XYZ file of C-alpha atoms in Angstrom:
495
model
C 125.026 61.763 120.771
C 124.887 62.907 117.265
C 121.624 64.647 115.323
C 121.192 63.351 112.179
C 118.682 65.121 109.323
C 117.263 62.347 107.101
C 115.153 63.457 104.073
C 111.796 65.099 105.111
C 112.442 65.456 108.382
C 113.668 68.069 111.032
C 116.039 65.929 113.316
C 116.121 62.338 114.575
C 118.304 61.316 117.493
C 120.182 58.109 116.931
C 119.406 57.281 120.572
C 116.516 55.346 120.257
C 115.709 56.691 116.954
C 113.428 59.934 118.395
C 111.747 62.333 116.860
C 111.719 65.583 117.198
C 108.641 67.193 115.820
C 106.684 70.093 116.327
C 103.893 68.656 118.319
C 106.005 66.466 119.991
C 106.036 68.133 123.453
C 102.722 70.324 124.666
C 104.441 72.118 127.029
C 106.852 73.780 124.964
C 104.375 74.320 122.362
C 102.304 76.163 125.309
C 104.907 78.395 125.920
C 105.500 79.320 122.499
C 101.504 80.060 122.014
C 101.540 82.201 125.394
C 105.051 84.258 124.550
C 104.055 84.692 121.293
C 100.719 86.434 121.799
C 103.065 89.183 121.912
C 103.532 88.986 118.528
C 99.818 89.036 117.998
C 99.963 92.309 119.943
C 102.910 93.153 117.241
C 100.594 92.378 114.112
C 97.214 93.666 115.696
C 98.908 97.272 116.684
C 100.300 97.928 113.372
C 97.399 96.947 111.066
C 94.103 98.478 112.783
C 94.938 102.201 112.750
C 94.174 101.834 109.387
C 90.606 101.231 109.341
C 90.589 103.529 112.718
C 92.188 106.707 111.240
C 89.023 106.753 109.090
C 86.961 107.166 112.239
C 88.984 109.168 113.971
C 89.387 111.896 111.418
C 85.663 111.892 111.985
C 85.460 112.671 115.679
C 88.366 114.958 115.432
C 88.268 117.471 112.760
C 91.739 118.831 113.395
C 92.988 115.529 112.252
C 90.821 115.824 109.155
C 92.432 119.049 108.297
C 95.443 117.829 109.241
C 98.008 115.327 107.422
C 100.876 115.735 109.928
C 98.369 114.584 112.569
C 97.276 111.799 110.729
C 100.695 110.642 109.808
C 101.744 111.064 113.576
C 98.861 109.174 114.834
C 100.120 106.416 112.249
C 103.967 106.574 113.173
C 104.427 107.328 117.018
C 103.201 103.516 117.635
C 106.717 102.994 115.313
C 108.900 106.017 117.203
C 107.624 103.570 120.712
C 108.764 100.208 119.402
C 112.204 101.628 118.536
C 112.587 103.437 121.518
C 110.752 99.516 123.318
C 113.550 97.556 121.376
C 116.174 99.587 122.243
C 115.594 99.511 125.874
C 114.322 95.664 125.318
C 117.760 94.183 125.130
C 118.817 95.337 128.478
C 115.630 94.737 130.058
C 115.990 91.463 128.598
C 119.545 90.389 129.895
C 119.417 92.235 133.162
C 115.491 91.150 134.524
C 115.063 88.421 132.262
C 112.455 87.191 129.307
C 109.646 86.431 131.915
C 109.806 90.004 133.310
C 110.388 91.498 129.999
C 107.431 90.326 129.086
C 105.384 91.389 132.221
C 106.411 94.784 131.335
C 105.548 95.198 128.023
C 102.123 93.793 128.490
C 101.823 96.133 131.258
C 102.837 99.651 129.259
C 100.384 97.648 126.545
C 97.412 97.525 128.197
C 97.993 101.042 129.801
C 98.572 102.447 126.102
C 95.317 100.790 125.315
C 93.506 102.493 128.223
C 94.587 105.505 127.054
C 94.226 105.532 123.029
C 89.967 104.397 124.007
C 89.495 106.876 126.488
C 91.633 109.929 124.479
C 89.807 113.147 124.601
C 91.829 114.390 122.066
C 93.950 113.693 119.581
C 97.199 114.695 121.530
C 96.259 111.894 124.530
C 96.132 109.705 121.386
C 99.431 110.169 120.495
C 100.768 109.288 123.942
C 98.387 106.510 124.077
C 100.217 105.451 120.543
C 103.476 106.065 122.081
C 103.240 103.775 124.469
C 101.410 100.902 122.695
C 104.251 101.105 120.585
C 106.828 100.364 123.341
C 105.252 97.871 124.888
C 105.308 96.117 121.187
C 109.135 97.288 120.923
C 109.799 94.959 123.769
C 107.937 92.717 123.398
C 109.335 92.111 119.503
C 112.579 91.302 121.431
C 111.265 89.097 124.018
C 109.050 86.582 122.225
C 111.642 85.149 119.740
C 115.026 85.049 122.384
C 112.240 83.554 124.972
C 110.489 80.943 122.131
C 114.305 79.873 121.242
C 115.710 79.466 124.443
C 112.773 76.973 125.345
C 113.021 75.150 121.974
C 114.678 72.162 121.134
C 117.740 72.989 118.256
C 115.361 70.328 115.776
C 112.440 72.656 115.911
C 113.831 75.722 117.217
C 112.953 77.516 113.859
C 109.581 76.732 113.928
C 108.940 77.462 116.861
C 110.364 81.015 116.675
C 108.370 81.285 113.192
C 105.400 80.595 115.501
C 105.756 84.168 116.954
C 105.874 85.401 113.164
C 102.574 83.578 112.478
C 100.962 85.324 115.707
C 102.025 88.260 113.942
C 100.437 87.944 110.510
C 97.447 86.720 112.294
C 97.148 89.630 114.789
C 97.502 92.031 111.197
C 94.763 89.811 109.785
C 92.563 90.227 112.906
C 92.730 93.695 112.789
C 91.229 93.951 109.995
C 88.797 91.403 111.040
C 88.014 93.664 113.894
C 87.842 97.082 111.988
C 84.764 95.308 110.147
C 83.520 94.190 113.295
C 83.402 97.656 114.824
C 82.225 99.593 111.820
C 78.516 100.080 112.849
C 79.095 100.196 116.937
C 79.421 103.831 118.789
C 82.408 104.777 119.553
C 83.877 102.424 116.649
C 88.103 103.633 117.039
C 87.636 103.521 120.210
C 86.549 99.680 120.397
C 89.177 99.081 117.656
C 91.629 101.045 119.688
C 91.167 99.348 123.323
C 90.373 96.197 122.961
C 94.044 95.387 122.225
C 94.222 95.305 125.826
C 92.527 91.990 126.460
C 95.761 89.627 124.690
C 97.756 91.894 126.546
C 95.909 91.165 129.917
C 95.701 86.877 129.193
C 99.384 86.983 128.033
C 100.306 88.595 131.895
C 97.923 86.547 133.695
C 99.546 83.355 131.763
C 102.628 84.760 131.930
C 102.606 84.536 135.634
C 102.398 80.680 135.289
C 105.467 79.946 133.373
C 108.608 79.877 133.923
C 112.007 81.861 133.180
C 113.905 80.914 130.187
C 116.101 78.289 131.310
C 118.964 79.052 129.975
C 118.893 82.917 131.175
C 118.110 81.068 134.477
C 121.034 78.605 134.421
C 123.570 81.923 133.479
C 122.280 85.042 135.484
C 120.409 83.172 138.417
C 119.106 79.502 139.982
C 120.916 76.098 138.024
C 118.842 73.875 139.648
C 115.811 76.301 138.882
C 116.879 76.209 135.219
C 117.468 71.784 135.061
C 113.974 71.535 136.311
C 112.662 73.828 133.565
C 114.732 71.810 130.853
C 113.701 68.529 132.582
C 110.237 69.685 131.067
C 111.247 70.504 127.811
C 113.598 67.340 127.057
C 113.813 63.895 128.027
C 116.417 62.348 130.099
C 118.680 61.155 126.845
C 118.772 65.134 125.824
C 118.658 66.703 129.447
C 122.532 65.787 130.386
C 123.607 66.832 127.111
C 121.864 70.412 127.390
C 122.985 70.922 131.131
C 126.378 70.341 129.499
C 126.507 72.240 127.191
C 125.296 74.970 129.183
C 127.331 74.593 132.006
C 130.430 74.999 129.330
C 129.131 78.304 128.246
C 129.151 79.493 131.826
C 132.997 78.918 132.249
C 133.647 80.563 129.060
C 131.387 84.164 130.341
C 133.210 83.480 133.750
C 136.530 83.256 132.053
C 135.727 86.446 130.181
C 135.334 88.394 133.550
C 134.509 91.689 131.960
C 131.217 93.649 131.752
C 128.956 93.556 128.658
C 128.584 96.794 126.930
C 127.177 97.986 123.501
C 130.735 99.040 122.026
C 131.795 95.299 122.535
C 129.231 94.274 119.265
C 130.861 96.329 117.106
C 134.725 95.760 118.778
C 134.481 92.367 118.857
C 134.904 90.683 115.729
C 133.124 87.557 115.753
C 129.584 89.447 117.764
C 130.431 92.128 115.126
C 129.943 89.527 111.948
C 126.834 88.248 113.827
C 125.034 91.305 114.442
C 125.719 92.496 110.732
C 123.749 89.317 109.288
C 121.410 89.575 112.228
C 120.657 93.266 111.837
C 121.042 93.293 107.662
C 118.142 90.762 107.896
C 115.906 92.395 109.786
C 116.608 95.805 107.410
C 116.040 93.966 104.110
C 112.640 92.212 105.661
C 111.327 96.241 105.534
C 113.388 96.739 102.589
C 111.903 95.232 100.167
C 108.605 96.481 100.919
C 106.812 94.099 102.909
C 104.941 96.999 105.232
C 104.465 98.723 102.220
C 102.278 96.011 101.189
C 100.366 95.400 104.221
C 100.342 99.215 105.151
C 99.052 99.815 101.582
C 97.384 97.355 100.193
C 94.168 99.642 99.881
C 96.127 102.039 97.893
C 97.925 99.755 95.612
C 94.798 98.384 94.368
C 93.036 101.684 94.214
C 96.330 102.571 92.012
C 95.956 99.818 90.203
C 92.599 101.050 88.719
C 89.814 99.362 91.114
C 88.545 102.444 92.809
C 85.781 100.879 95.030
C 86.804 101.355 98.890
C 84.839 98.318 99.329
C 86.731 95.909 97.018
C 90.208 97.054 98.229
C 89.674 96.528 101.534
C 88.545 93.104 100.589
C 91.464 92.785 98.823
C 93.944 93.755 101.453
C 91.888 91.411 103.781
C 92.945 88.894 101.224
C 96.252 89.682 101.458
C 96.506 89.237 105.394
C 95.140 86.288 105.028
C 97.510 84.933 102.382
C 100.426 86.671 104.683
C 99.315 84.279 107.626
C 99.031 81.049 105.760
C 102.092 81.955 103.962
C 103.677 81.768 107.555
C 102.258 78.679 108.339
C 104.051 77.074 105.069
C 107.298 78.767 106.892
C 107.025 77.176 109.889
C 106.991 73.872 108.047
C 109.707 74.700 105.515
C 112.458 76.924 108.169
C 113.600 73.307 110.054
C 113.064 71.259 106.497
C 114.545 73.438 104.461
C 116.817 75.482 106.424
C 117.000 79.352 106.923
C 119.550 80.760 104.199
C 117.834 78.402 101.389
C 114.596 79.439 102.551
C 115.470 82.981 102.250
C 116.940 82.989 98.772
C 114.165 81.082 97.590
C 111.859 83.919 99.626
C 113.471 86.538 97.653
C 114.177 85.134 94.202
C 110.187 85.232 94.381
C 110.040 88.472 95.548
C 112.137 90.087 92.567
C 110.190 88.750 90.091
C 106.849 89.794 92.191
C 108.151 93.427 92.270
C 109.169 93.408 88.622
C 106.000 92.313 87.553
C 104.044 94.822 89.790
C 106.464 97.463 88.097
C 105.872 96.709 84.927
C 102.038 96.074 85.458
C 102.294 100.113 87.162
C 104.532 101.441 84.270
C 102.467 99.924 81.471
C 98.751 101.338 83.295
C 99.847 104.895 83.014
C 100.010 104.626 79.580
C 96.131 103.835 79.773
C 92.922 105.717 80.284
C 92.886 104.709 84.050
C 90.530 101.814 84.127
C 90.879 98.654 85.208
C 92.104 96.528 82.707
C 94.619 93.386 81.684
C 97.473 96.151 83.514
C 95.429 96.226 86.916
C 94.815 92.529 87.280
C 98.606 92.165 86.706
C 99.204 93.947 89.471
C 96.991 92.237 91.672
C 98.577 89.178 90.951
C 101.793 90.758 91.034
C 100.896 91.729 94.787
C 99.360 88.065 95.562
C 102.481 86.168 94.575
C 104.902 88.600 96.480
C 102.837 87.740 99.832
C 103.467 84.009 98.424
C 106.926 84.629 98.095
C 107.647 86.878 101.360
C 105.553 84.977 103.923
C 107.457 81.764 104.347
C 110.698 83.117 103.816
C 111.708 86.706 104.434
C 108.786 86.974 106.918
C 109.948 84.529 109.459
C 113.548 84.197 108.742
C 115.301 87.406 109.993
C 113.386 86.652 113.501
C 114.523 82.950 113.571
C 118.087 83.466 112.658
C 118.513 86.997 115.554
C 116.948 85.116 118.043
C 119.575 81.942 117.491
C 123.435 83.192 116.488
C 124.328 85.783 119.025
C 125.887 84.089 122.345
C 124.334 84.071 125.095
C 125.592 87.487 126.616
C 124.996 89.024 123.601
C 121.939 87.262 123.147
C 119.191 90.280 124.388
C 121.404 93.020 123.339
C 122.192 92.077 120.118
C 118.634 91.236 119.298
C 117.250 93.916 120.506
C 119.351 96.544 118.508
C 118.289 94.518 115.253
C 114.943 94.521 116.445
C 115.593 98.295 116.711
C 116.936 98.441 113.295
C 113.452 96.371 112.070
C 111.634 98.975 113.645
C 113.710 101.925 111.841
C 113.602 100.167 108.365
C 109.464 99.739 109.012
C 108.970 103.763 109.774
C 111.508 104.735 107.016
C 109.370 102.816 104.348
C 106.030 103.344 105.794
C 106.815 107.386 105.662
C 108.464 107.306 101.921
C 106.471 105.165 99.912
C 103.529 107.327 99.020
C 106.072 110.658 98.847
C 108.640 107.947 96.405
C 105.705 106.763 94.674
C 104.093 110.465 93.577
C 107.821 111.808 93.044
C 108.672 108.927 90.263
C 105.791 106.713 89.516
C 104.855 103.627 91.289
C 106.253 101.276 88.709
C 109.932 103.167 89.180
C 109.317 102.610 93.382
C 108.783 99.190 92.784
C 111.786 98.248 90.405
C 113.886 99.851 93.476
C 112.128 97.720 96.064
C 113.073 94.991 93.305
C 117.076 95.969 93.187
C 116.584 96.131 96.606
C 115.617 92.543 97.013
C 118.472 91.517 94.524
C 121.074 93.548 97.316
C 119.414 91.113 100.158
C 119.685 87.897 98.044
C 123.627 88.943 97.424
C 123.527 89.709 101.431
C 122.097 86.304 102.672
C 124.378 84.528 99.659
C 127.895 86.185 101.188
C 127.141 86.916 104.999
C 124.325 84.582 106.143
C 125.350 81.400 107.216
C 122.780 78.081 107.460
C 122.185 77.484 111.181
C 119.596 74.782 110.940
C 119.437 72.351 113.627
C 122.393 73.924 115.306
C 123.017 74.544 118.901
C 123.969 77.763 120.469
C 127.263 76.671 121.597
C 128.435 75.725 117.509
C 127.074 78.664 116.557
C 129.284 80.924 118.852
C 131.588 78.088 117.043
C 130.795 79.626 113.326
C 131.450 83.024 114.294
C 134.568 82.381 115.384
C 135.554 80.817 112.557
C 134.452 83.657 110.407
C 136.170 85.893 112.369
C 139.516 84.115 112.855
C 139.799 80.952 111.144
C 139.433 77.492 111.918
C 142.848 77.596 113.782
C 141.393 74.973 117.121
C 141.837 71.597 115.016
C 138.090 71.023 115.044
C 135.608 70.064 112.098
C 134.699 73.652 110.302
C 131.556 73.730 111.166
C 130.560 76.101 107.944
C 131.754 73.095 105.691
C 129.990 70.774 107.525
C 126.399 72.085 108.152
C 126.100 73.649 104.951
C-alpha cells in the first residue's frame, strides 16, 4: 500500500482512494482535544502571572519592595517545568503517556490549591514550583501521546493541535485576568482556577486509553490492536500492526538497557536529538516569550504609555498567536514541516529588523508616539504572523515524530527540557539586554538569531511529512551511516 500526496491535500490511500483528513475520525480527534488540554494548562500557567503579579504585589508588600521576589514568583513555574520535563521522559517510557498524564494533572491541581490558598509569598513559590512541573510533564506527554494516536497523513496537525491549546490557554489568561479584576481575592481566582482543566483532563483521562503503540512495545498487543482498530480502518490496521510488530524485533534484537548516554553515543539518536533539541532552543530563541511575556512593555517602549491600551494590545497579540496556530495546523501536513519553518522564520527576520529599526530610530525622538511607534506595533503584529504557524508548532511536531520508539519519551523530554531552559534564559535577559544596549540592538540579535535557525533547519532538519516512524528511524540511519542497505534513500525521495 503506497501514500500518495496529490496537490492540496494531506494523504490519499490508493486503496479505495481514502482520505485522510483531519475530521475524518472523532475519536482520534477526541483524544487529541482531551491530551492536549495539557497544553492549555501549558499556555494558561505561563501567561496569567502577569496580570496576577499586579495583585499580588498588593496583598504582599514584601513583594512590592522586592524585585527578586517578583522575578521568582515569575520564574519558579519555569525552574518546575524543567525539572517536570526532565523527569517526564522516564515517567513517560517506564509508566506510560496515560499515567504520565494522570500525574501531572495531579501535582497541577495540587500546585493550584496551593498558589489560591498561599498565606504568603514563600507558599506561593512552592505552589509555583509545582504548577510548573506538572506543566513540565505534561509538555512531554501531550505531543508523544497526540502522535502515537495519529494517523502519519495528519499526524502534524494533530500534534499542532496541542500547540493551539497552548496559544489559546495564553489567550485565556488574559481573558481571565480581566475577568477577575474587580472580584475579592482577584490572584487568587486567577491563580486557582487553573485547577478545573486540570481536574476534567484526569477525570477524561481515566476514559481513554494507553497509547497504542507504547502498549504494543512495553505491555498488552492485543490491548494495543484494539486501540488501533479504533483509530484506522481495516485496509490501514494490518499495515500498522506490521509495522509495529517489526520495530519490536529490532528493540528485542538490541537486548540492552536504554540509558541517557546512549543519545549522545549513538550516532543516528545523536543527529535526531540535535535537530529535535536545536528546534525547540531556536523556538525561545528568537524571542517568541519575549513577545508574549512582554508585550505590555514593548508597546509601552514603543511610546503608548496607557496601561490600558497595552494590555489591549498584548490581548491582541494572543489572539493573533492562536489563530496564527490554527493556519499551522492547516499548513504543517500541506506544506510540510522544514518548508513551513523557513518560511516561519524568513518572516520573522524581517519582523525583528523592522521592530529594530522602528526602536533605534524612536530614541532619536522626543518619546511620543509617532510614525516610529506604530512601526513597531506592526513590526510586533507581523512577527506573531510569521511565528505562529511555523516556528510555534513545528519544533513540537517534528520531537514528538523522529526519535524511535525507545528513544521516543527520553529524547523528547530532554528537548522539552531544553525548551524550558531557552524560555527562562530569555524571559530573565530581555529587560537586563534591552536597558544594557537599547531595544533596537536586542532585537537585531533576536534577528541574527533567527538567521542561525533558518541555516539550522536548512542543514540539519530533514522533511518528515507524512512519514511513518519506522522510515524515519530509516533517515537517521542514513544520516548517520549512509545508504549502504540497497533501499530507496529515503532523504531523496520525501524531500
Amino acid at each position: 500500500m503506497t501514500i500518495v500526496s496529490l496537490p492540496g491535500s494531506s494523504g490519499y490511500l490508493n486503496d479505495n482512494n481514502r482520505k485522510v483528513s483531519y475530521f475524518s475520525n472523532p475519536y482520534v480527534l477526541g483524544l487529541t482535544f482531551i491530551a492536549g488540554i495539557g497544553g492549555l494548562l501549558f499556555g494558561y500557567d505561563t501567561g496569567v502571572i502577569s496580570g496576577a503579579l499586579l495583585y499580588i504585589k498588593d496583598e504582599f508588600p514584601e513583594v512590592n519592595e522586592s524585585s527578586f521576589l517578583q522575578e521568582t514568583i515569575v520564574s519558579m513555574a519555569l525552574v518546575g517545568a524543567i525539572i517536570g520535563a526532565a523527569a517526564g521522559g522516564w515517567i513517560n517510557d517506564y509508566f506510560g503517556r496515560k499515567k504520565a498524564t494522570l500525574s501531572a494533572d495531579v501535582v497541577f491541581i495540587l500546585g493550584s490549591v496551593v498558589m489560591a490558598a498561599a498565606p504568603d509569598p514563600y507558599i506561593l513559590i512552592l505552589g509555583r514550583l509545582l504548577v510548573g512541573l506538572g506543566v513540565g510533564v505534561a509538555s512531554v506527554t501531550a505531543p508523544v501521546y497526540i502522535a502515537e494516536a495519529s494517523p502519519s497523513e495528519i499526524r502534524g496537525g494533530l500534534v499542532s493541535t496541542n500547540v493551539l491549546m497552548i496559544t489559546g490557554g495564553q489567550f485565556l489568561s488574559y481573558l481571565v485576568n480581566l475577568a477577575f479584576t474587580e472580584i475579592p481575592g482577584t490572584w487568587r481566582w486567577m491563580l486557582g482556577v487553573a485547577g478545573v482543566p486540570a481536574a476534567i483532563q484526569f477525570v477524561l483521562m481515566l476514559f481513554l486509553p494507553e497509547s497504542p503503540r507504547w502498549l504494543y512495545m512495553k505491555k498488552d498487543k492485543s490491548e494495543a490492536a484494539a486501540v488501533l482498530a479504533k483509530i484506522y480502518d481495516p485496509y490501514r490496521l494490518e499495515e500498522e500492526l506490521d509495522q509495529l510488530a517489526t520495530a519490536l524485533e529490532e528493540e528485542r534484537l538490541r537486548k540492552q538497557a536504554i540509558s541517557y548516554l546512549d543519545v549522545f553515543r549513538k550516532k543516528e539518536i545523536r543527529l535526531a536529538f540535535f535537530a529535535g533539541a536545536g528546534l525547540q532552543a531556536f523556538q525561545q530563541f528568537t524571542g517568541i516569550n519575549t513577545v508574549m511575556y512582554y508585550s505590555p512593555t514593548i508597546v509601552q517602549m514603543a511610546g503608548f504609555k496607557s496601561n490600558q491600551l497595552a494590555l489591549l494590545l498584548s490581548l491582541i497579540v494572543a489572539l493573533m498567536n492562536a489563530m496564527g496556530t490554527i493556519v499551522g495546523i492547516y499548513l504543517i501536513d500541506h506544506f510540510g514541516r522544514k518548508k513551513l519553518a523557513l518560511s516561519s522564520l524568513s518572516g520573522v527576520i524581517v519582523s525583528l529588523i523592522l521592530l529594530a529599526v522602528a526602536f533605534i530610530l524612536e530614541s532619536f525622538t522626543s518619546g511620543n508616539v509617532g510614525a516610529y511607534g506604530w512601526i513597531a506595533v506592526i513590526g510586533l503584529a507581523l512577527y506573531i504572523a510569521f511565528f505562529a504557524p511555523g516556528m510555534g508548532p513545528v519544533p513540537w511536531t517534528v520531537n514528538s515524530e523522529i526519535y524511535p520508539e525507545s528513544y521516543r519519551g527520553m529524547c523528547g523530554g530532554m528537548s522539552a527540557t531544553v525548551n524550558w531552559i531557552s524560555n527562562l534564559i530569555v524571559a530573565q535577559s530581555f529587560l537586563s539586554l534591552a536597558e544594557a544596549v537599547g531595544t533596537g540592538v536586542t532585537f537585531l540579535i533576536l534577528a541574527g538569531i533567527a538567521v542561525m535557525a533558518f541555516v539550522f533547519v536548512v542543514v540539519f532538519v530533514p522533511e518528515t511529512k507524512g512519514l511513518s516512524f519506522e522510515e524515519m528511524e530509516r533517515i537517521w540511519k542514513e544520516k548517520a551511516w549512509g545508504n549502504d542497505s540497497g533501499k530507496e534513500p529515503l532523504l531523496e525521495a520525501r524531500s
